[in-house]
Structures are given as C-alpha cells and as structure tokens.
XYZ file of C-alpha atoms in Angstrom:
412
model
C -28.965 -121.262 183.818
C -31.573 -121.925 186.330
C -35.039 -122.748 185.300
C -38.118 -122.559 187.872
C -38.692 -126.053 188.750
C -34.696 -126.218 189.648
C -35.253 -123.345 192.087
C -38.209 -124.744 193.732
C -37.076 -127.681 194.666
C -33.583 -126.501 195.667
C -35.845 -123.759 197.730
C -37.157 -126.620 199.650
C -34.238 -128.630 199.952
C -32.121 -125.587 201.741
C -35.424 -125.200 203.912
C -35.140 -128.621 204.652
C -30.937 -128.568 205.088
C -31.064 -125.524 207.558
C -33.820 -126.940 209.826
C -32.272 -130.582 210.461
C -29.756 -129.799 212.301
C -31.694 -128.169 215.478
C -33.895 -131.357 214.871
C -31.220 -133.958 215.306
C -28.372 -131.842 217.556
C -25.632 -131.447 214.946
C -23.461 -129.199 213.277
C -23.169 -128.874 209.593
C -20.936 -126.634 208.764
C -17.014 -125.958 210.025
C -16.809 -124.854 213.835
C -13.538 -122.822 212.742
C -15.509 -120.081 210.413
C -13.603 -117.112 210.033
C -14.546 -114.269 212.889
C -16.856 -111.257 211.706
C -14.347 -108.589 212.269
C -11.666 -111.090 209.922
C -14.216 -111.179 206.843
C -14.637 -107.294 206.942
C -10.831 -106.908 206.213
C -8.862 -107.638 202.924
C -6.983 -110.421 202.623
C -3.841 -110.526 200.770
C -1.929 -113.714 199.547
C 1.909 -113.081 201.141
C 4.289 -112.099 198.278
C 1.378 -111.050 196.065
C 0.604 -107.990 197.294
C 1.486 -105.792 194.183
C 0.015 -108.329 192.189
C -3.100 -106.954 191.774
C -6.248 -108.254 188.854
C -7.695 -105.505 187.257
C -11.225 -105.285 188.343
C -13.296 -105.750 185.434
C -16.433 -103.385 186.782
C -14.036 -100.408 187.441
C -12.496 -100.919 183.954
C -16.033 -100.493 182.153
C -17.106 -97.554 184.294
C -13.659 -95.749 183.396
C -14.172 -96.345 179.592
C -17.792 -95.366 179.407
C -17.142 -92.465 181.787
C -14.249 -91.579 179.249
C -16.380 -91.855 176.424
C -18.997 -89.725 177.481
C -16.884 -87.041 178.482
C -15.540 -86.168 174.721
C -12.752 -84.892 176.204
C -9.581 -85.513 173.500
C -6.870 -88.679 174.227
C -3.417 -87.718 175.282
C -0.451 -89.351 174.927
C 0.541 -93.103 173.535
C -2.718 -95.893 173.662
C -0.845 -98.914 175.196
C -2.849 -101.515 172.801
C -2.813 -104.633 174.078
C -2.281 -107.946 171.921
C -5.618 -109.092 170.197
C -7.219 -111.719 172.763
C -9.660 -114.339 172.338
C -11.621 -114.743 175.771
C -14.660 -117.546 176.233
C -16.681 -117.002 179.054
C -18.800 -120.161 180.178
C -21.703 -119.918 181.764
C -23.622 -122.011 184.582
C -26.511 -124.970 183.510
C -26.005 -127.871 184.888
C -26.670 -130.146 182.110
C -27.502 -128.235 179.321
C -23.476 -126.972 179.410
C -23.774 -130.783 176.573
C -24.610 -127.033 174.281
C -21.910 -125.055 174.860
C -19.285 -129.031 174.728
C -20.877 -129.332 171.653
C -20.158 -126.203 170.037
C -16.484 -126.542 170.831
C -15.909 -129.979 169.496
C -17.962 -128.766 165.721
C -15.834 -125.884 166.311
C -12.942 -127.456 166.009
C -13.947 -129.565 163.240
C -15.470 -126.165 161.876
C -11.136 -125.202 161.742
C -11.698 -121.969 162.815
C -11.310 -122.619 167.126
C -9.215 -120.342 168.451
C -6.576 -121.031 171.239
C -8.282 -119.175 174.166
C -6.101 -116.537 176.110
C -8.505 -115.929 178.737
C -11.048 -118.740 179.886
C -13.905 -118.484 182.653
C -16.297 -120.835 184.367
C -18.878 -120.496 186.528
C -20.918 -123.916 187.757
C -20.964 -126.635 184.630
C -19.272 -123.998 182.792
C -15.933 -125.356 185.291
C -15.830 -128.184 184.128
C -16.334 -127.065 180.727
C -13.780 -124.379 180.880
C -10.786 -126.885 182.134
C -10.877 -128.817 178.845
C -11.287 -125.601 176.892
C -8.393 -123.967 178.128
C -6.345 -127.112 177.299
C -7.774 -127.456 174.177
C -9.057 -129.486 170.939
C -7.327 -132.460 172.129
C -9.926 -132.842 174.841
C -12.833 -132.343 173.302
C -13.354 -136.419 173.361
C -13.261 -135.972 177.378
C -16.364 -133.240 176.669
C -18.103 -135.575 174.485
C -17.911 -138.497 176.466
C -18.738 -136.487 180.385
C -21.627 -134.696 178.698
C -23.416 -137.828 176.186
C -22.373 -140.702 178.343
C -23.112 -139.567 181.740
C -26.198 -140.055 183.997
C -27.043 -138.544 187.405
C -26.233 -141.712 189.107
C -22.955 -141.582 187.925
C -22.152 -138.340 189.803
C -24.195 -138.291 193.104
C -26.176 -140.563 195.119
C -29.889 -139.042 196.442
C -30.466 -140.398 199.851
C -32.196 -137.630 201.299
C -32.779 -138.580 204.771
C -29.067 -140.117 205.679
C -27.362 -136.978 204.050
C -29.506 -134.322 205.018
C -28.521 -135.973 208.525
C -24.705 -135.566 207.660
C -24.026 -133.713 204.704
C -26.746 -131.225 204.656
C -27.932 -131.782 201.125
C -30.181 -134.002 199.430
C -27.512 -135.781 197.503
C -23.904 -136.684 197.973
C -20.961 -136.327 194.909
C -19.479 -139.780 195.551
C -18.827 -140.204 191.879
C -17.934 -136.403 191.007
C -15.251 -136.776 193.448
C -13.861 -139.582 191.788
C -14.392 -137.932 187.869
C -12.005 -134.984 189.453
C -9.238 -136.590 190.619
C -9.084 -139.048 187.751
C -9.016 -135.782 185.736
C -7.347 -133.433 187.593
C -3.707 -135.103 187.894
C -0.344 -134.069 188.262
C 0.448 -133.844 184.461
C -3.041 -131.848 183.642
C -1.942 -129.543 186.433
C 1.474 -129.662 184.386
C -0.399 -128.615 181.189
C -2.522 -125.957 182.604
C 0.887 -124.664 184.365
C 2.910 -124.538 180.872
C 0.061 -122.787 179.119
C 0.013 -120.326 182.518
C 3.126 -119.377 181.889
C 3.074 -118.745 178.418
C 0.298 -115.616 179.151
C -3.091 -117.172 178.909
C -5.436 -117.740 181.811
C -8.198 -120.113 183.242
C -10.584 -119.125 186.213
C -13.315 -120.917 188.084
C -15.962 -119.064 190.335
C -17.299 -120.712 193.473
C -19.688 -118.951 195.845
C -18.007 -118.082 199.419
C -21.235 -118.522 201.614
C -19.511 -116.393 204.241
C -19.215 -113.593 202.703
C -21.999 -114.471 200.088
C -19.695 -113.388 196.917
C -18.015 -114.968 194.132
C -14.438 -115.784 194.364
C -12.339 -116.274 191.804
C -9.250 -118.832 191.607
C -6.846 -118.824 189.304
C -6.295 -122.137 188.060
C -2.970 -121.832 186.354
C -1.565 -119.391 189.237
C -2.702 -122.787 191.384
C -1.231 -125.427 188.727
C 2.369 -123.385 188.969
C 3.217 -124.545 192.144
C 3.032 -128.041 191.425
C 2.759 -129.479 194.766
C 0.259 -132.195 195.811
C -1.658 -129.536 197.551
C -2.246 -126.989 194.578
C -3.710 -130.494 192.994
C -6.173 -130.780 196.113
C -7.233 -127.298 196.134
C -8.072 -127.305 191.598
C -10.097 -130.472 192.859
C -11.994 -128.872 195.750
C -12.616 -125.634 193.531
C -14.129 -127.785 190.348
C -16.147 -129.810 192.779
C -17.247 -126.573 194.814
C -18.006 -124.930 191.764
C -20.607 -127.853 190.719
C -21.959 -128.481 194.467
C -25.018 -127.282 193.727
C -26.662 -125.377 197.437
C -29.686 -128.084 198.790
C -28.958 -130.398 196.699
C -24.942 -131.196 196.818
C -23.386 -130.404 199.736
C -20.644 -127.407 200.243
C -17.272 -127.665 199.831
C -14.840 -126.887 202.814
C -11.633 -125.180 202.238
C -8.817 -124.382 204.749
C -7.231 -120.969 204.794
C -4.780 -119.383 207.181
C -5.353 -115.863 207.857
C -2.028 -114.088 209.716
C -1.443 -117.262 210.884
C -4.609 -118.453 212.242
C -6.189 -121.750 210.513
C -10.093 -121.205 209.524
C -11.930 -123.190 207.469
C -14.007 -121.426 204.440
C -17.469 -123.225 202.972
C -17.621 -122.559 199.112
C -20.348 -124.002 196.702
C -21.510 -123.182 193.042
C -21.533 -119.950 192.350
C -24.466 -119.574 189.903
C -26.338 -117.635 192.490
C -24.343 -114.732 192.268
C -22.940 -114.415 188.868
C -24.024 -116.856 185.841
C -20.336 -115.810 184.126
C -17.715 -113.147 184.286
C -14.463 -111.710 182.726
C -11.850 -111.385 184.825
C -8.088 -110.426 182.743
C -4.313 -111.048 184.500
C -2.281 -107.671 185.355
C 0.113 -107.570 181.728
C -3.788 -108.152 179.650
C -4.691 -104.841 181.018
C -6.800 -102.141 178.332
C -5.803 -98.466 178.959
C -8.696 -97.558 180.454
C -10.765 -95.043 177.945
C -9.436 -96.309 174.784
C -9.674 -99.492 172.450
C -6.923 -100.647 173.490
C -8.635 -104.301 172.713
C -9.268 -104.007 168.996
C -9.015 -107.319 167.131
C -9.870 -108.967 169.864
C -13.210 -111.248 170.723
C -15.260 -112.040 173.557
C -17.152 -115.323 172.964
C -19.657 -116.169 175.312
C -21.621 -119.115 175.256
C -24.341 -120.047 177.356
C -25.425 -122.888 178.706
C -29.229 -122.497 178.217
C -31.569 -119.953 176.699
C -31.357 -116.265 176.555
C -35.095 -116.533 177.885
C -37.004 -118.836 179.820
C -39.490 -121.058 178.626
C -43.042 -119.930 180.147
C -44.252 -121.974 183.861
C -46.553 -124.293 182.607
C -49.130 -125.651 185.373
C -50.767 -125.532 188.764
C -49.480 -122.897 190.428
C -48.235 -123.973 193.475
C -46.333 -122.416 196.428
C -43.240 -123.817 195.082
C -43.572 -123.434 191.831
C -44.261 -119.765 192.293
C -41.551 -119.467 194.578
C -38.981 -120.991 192.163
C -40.383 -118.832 189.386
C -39.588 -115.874 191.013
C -35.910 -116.740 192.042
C -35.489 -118.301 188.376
C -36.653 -115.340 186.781
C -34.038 -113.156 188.793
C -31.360 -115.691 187.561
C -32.133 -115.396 184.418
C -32.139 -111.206 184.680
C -28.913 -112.042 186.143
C -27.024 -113.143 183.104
C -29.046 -110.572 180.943
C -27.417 -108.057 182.538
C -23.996 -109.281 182.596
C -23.958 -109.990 179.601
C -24.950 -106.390 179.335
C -22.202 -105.112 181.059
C -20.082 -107.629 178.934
C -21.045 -105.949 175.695
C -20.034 -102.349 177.059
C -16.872 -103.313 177.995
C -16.394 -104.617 174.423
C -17.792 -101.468 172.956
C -15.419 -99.439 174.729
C -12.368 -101.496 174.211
C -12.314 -102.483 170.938
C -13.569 -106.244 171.478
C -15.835 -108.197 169.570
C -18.993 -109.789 171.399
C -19.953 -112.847 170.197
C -22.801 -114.432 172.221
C -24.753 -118.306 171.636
C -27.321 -119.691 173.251
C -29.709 -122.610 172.921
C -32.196 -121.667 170.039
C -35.587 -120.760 171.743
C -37.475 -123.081 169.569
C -35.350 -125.839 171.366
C -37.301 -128.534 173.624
C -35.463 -128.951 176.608
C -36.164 -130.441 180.265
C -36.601 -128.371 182.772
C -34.556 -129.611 185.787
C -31.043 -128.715 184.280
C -29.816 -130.628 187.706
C -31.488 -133.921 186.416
C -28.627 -135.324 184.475
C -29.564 -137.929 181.860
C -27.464 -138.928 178.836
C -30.105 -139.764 176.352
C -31.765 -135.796 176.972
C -27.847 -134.258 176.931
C -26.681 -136.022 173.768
C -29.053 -134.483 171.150
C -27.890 -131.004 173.146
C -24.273 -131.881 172.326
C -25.314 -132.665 168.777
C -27.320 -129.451 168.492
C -24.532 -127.648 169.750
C -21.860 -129.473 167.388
C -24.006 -129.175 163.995
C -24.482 -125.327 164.652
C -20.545 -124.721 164.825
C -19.494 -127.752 161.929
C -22.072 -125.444 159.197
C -20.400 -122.044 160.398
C -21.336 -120.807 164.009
C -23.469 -118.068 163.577
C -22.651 -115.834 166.779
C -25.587 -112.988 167.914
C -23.567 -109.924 167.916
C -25.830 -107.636 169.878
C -26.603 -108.249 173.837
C -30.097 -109.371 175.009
C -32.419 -106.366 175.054
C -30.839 -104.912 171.799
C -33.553 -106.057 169.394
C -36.625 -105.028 168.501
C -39.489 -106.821 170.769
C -36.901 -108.597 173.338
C -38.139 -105.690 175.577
C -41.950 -105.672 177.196
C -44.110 -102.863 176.719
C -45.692 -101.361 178.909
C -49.325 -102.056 179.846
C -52.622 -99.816 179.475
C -54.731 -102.309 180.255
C -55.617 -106.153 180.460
C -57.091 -107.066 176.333
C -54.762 -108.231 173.882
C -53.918 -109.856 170.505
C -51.326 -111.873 169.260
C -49.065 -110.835 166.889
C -47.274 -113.004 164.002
C-alpha cells in the first residue's frame, strides 16, 4: 500500500513528467491512442464472445439484495466446489510480508493449492510464484531478501524524464521477467489453466483510467512467443510504478485497426480484487461457496502510521492521496468480506502487525530493510498463521468518533 511520502514524491514526479515534454518538443506517449468514440464502446476478444467473467460487484449486490429480501429459495442451489482464493495486494517492497508468509506457510504444512490467484502491483509478481506453487518459494525468498533498488531500475532523472517520462528506468526488471517468464513457466501456468484454477494480474489502462484484468493462464494457453511477450509486458506494467517507472505500451487491434494502449501499475485504482472464471460461478443469493476461503494478505498495514514532521506542501499533498489509498483497500476489503458472508466463504485477512517499524517509501527497495519483513512474515505462518477473521472497521475502536470539541485524553 501507499504511504504519504511515496505519494508526494510520485505527485511531483508526474508534475514534473507531464510538463517536460512542452519544454523540450517531444512526445511521450504512443501517437496511435485509441479514438474517443473507440474507448466508449465494448470490446470483445473474437471467438470469446459468450465467454463472459462473472462480475464480482454485481455478484455481491445480487446476494445481499437476496438476503435482505427474506423471500424463500426455490429450486436446486448449484454449490460450487470448495475454493481456496489468495488475493495479493499492492506495496512495493513490503510484498517481502506477504513472500514470507507463503514460504512459513508451507513449512507450516497446511498451504493450500490456490484455485483462484490475484495480483495487483508487487502483489504480480508475488501472485506468479503463488499460483505455481511451494516449489518457488526459493525464487520469493531470494527476489524479495536479496534484491536492491539498483538491481531493478536506474534513477537518472533528467535523461529519462527527457525520454521515458519517469524518474527511473526498469533496465533490470526487464531482464528479472524474461529470465522468469519463459516458455516452460508459461507451460506450467498453462497446465494448471487447464486443470480449473486461475491467475490474474491488474494493470491500470491510463486511457480509460480503469483496471484491467488479464488472465494469465488464458494468455499462457496459447503458447506462442507472443502470449510470452504480452505475460512480460503485463508483470512489468503492473510494477511500473506512474512518475517514477515509466508506462508500459501495449498493441491492440480493434476491428482491424492497430492502436497502441499505455498500461502501468494499477494500485491507484484498486489495491486487490477477486475476479472468478465462468464454471467457478456462486448462484447468486445462496452459499453456494461454503467450505471455501478467501485469504487475503496485504502487503502493508491495515492503517497508516501517523505523518511525522514539517508539514510541507508535499507532504500534505501526499498525505491526502495516501490516506485515500489506504480507504481504498479498507473498503474492498469490505466488499470482500460481504461477498464471503453471502456465499458461504471464509475471510481470512493478514497484514503487517501495527507495532511493526517499517520505512516509509515502500518504492525504496533495499534488501537489508525487506529481509527482516520476509522473516516476520515467515515466523508468523511456521508458529500457526493466525488470520483476522473480521474486515477493517469491524472492531471495537477501529472506527473514529465523532468530535464535540478540541480537549482530550488518552486512553490505555
């Protein structure tokens, strides 16, 4: 998740990316954007049309509208096989928590295979060697303890906010994906596909200033060299942070036209989601999903630690757009636990403990500050994962009062 200092800066840095180019004459982005009138329609992938994703939002509004109604059940509940689904969150570096948890997990011996995994930012590249499973939780280990910020991208602000629009540039991210993301991963991710489970990755499509979501394994089934490409341009759009990584460009051909799409992470619009294939669909209004469990781990605190400081302009600045990232995920996570309640699914939520010390730039990658994360993260799942059942908001003080006036005491 996004802490204040992170947003301030990256405030500045997109102020700084959007004015260059009418200083110094250039373009930045793809001269082949789709047309206005194109983004307004709906787009549908040819021989795919009836093969349609259940939208997640409409499926929570149908069960609690059910629910409330009282009205009685008829005929047969179609219950669908128990599931286990992890949903990964964004955080830059603090996602060493959430690699952490799944290797003590494992040694834990109670890791589930994972039917249905998400990722949104860090939580990509997390989500990859989840889906796959144990057997790459060495990979984890090693990207998130062993890894340094030079490693990935290269700050030279002036040269590629001249070419690239972004403070840095992913020179070495680029090569960690395609040394990772190979023809026989693709293979594995295709085989597990095809068996019934499912990976996603969100990216932000700056056109249309939404999520997207790609379906990995869908991808991986082709098995050309081009389903390779486009896995590696979706992980590496899903971690090119906006300011200070530069966006992503994808190619797409709309009823025959070429256009070229700009994607980047997605953390802006949605820290996580759920998103389940056409045959893992819950009749709506029942609990159609009992036995199964929703485990979603996040890549930072439930809260944010307090500003500490001189107020500045741009500190105040990225509190405020921090603060509505971190509502953000409150409130899917929400929206997560209603769907569970009204399916039948578990909720199982972890988090950084809030007594937990960590830096605030979750973009300034350091080994030595991610490796006691990891650890954290692998000690709490080797003793027994204890999982917060209950969304935030659900507990008693997690929601402010409201104010009569302007004295107070602490309370222990």
């Amino acid at each position: 998740m996004l802490t204040a200092p992170r947003v301030g800066w990256f405030v500045s840095c997109a102020a700084l990316a959007a004015l260059l180019p009418f200083a110094v004459g250039c373009r930045l982005v793809p001269s082949n954007d789709p047309p206005k009138e194109l983004l307004k329609q709906t787009w549908k992938e040819p021989g795919r049309e009836g093969y349609t994703h259940p939208q997640t939002d409409k499926i929570i509004i149908e069960n609690l509208a059910a629910e409330c109604s009282g009205a009685p059940r008829s005929g047969p509940v179609a219950v669908v096989k128990p599931m286990n689904i992890l949903s990964l969150s964004a955080g830059g570096k603090y996602g060493a928590y959430s690699a952490g948890i799944l290797a003590g997990w494992t040694v834990h011996g109670t890791r589930p295979d994972f039917d249905i995994v998400t990722g949104v930012s860090s939580g990509a590249i997390v989500s990859v060697y989840a889906f796959l499973g144990p057997q790459y939780d060495d990979k984890l280990k090693k990207f998130f303890t062993e890894t340094d910020q030079s490693d990935l991208f290269k700050l030279r602000p002036l040269h590629n906010l001249s070419f690239h629009g972004s403070l840095g540039y992913p020179y070495g991210m680029k090569q960690v994906i395609e040394e990772e993301i190979t023809c026989d991963r693709l293979a594995e991710i295709a085989a597990a596909h095809q068996a019934g489970r499912r990976l996603y990755i969100g990216t932000l499509n700056i056109h249309e200033k939404q999520l997207t979501i790609w379906d990995i394994g869908e991808i991986a089934c082709r098995g050309t060299p081009e389903s390779v490409a486009l896995v590696r341009k979706v992980i590496l759009a899903a971690t090119a942070v906006p300011g200070l990584l530069p966006p992503v460009e994808i190619d797409v051909v709309v009823d025959g036209k070429h256009y070229t799409e700009i994607h980047s992470d997605a953390g802006v619009v949605a820290q996580s989601f759920i998103r389940f294939a056409p045959h893992q669909v819950p009749t709506p209004g029942t609990k159609a999903l009992v036995g199964s469990q929703l485990y979603c781990l996040a890549a930072g605190k439930i809260d944010p630690d307090p500003v500490i400081g001189r107020m500045g302009i741009l500190k105040r600045v990225g509190a405020g757009v921090s603060s509505s990232l971190y509502a953000l995920y409150k409130e899917e996570l929400i929206k997560m636990y209603a769907l569970c309640v009204t399916t039948g699914m578990q909720f199982n939520l972890a988090a950084i403990p809030k007594d937990y010390k960590i830096d605030e730039i979750s973009t300034r990658i350091r080994a030595r500050e991610m490796r006691p994360l990891y650890e954290s993260g692998y000690q709490a799942a080797v003793q027994g994962m204890v999982w917060r059942q209950t969304p935030p908001g659900a507990l008693t003080g997690e929601e402010p009062e409201a104010r009569s006036g302007t004295v107070f005491h602490t309370v222990r």
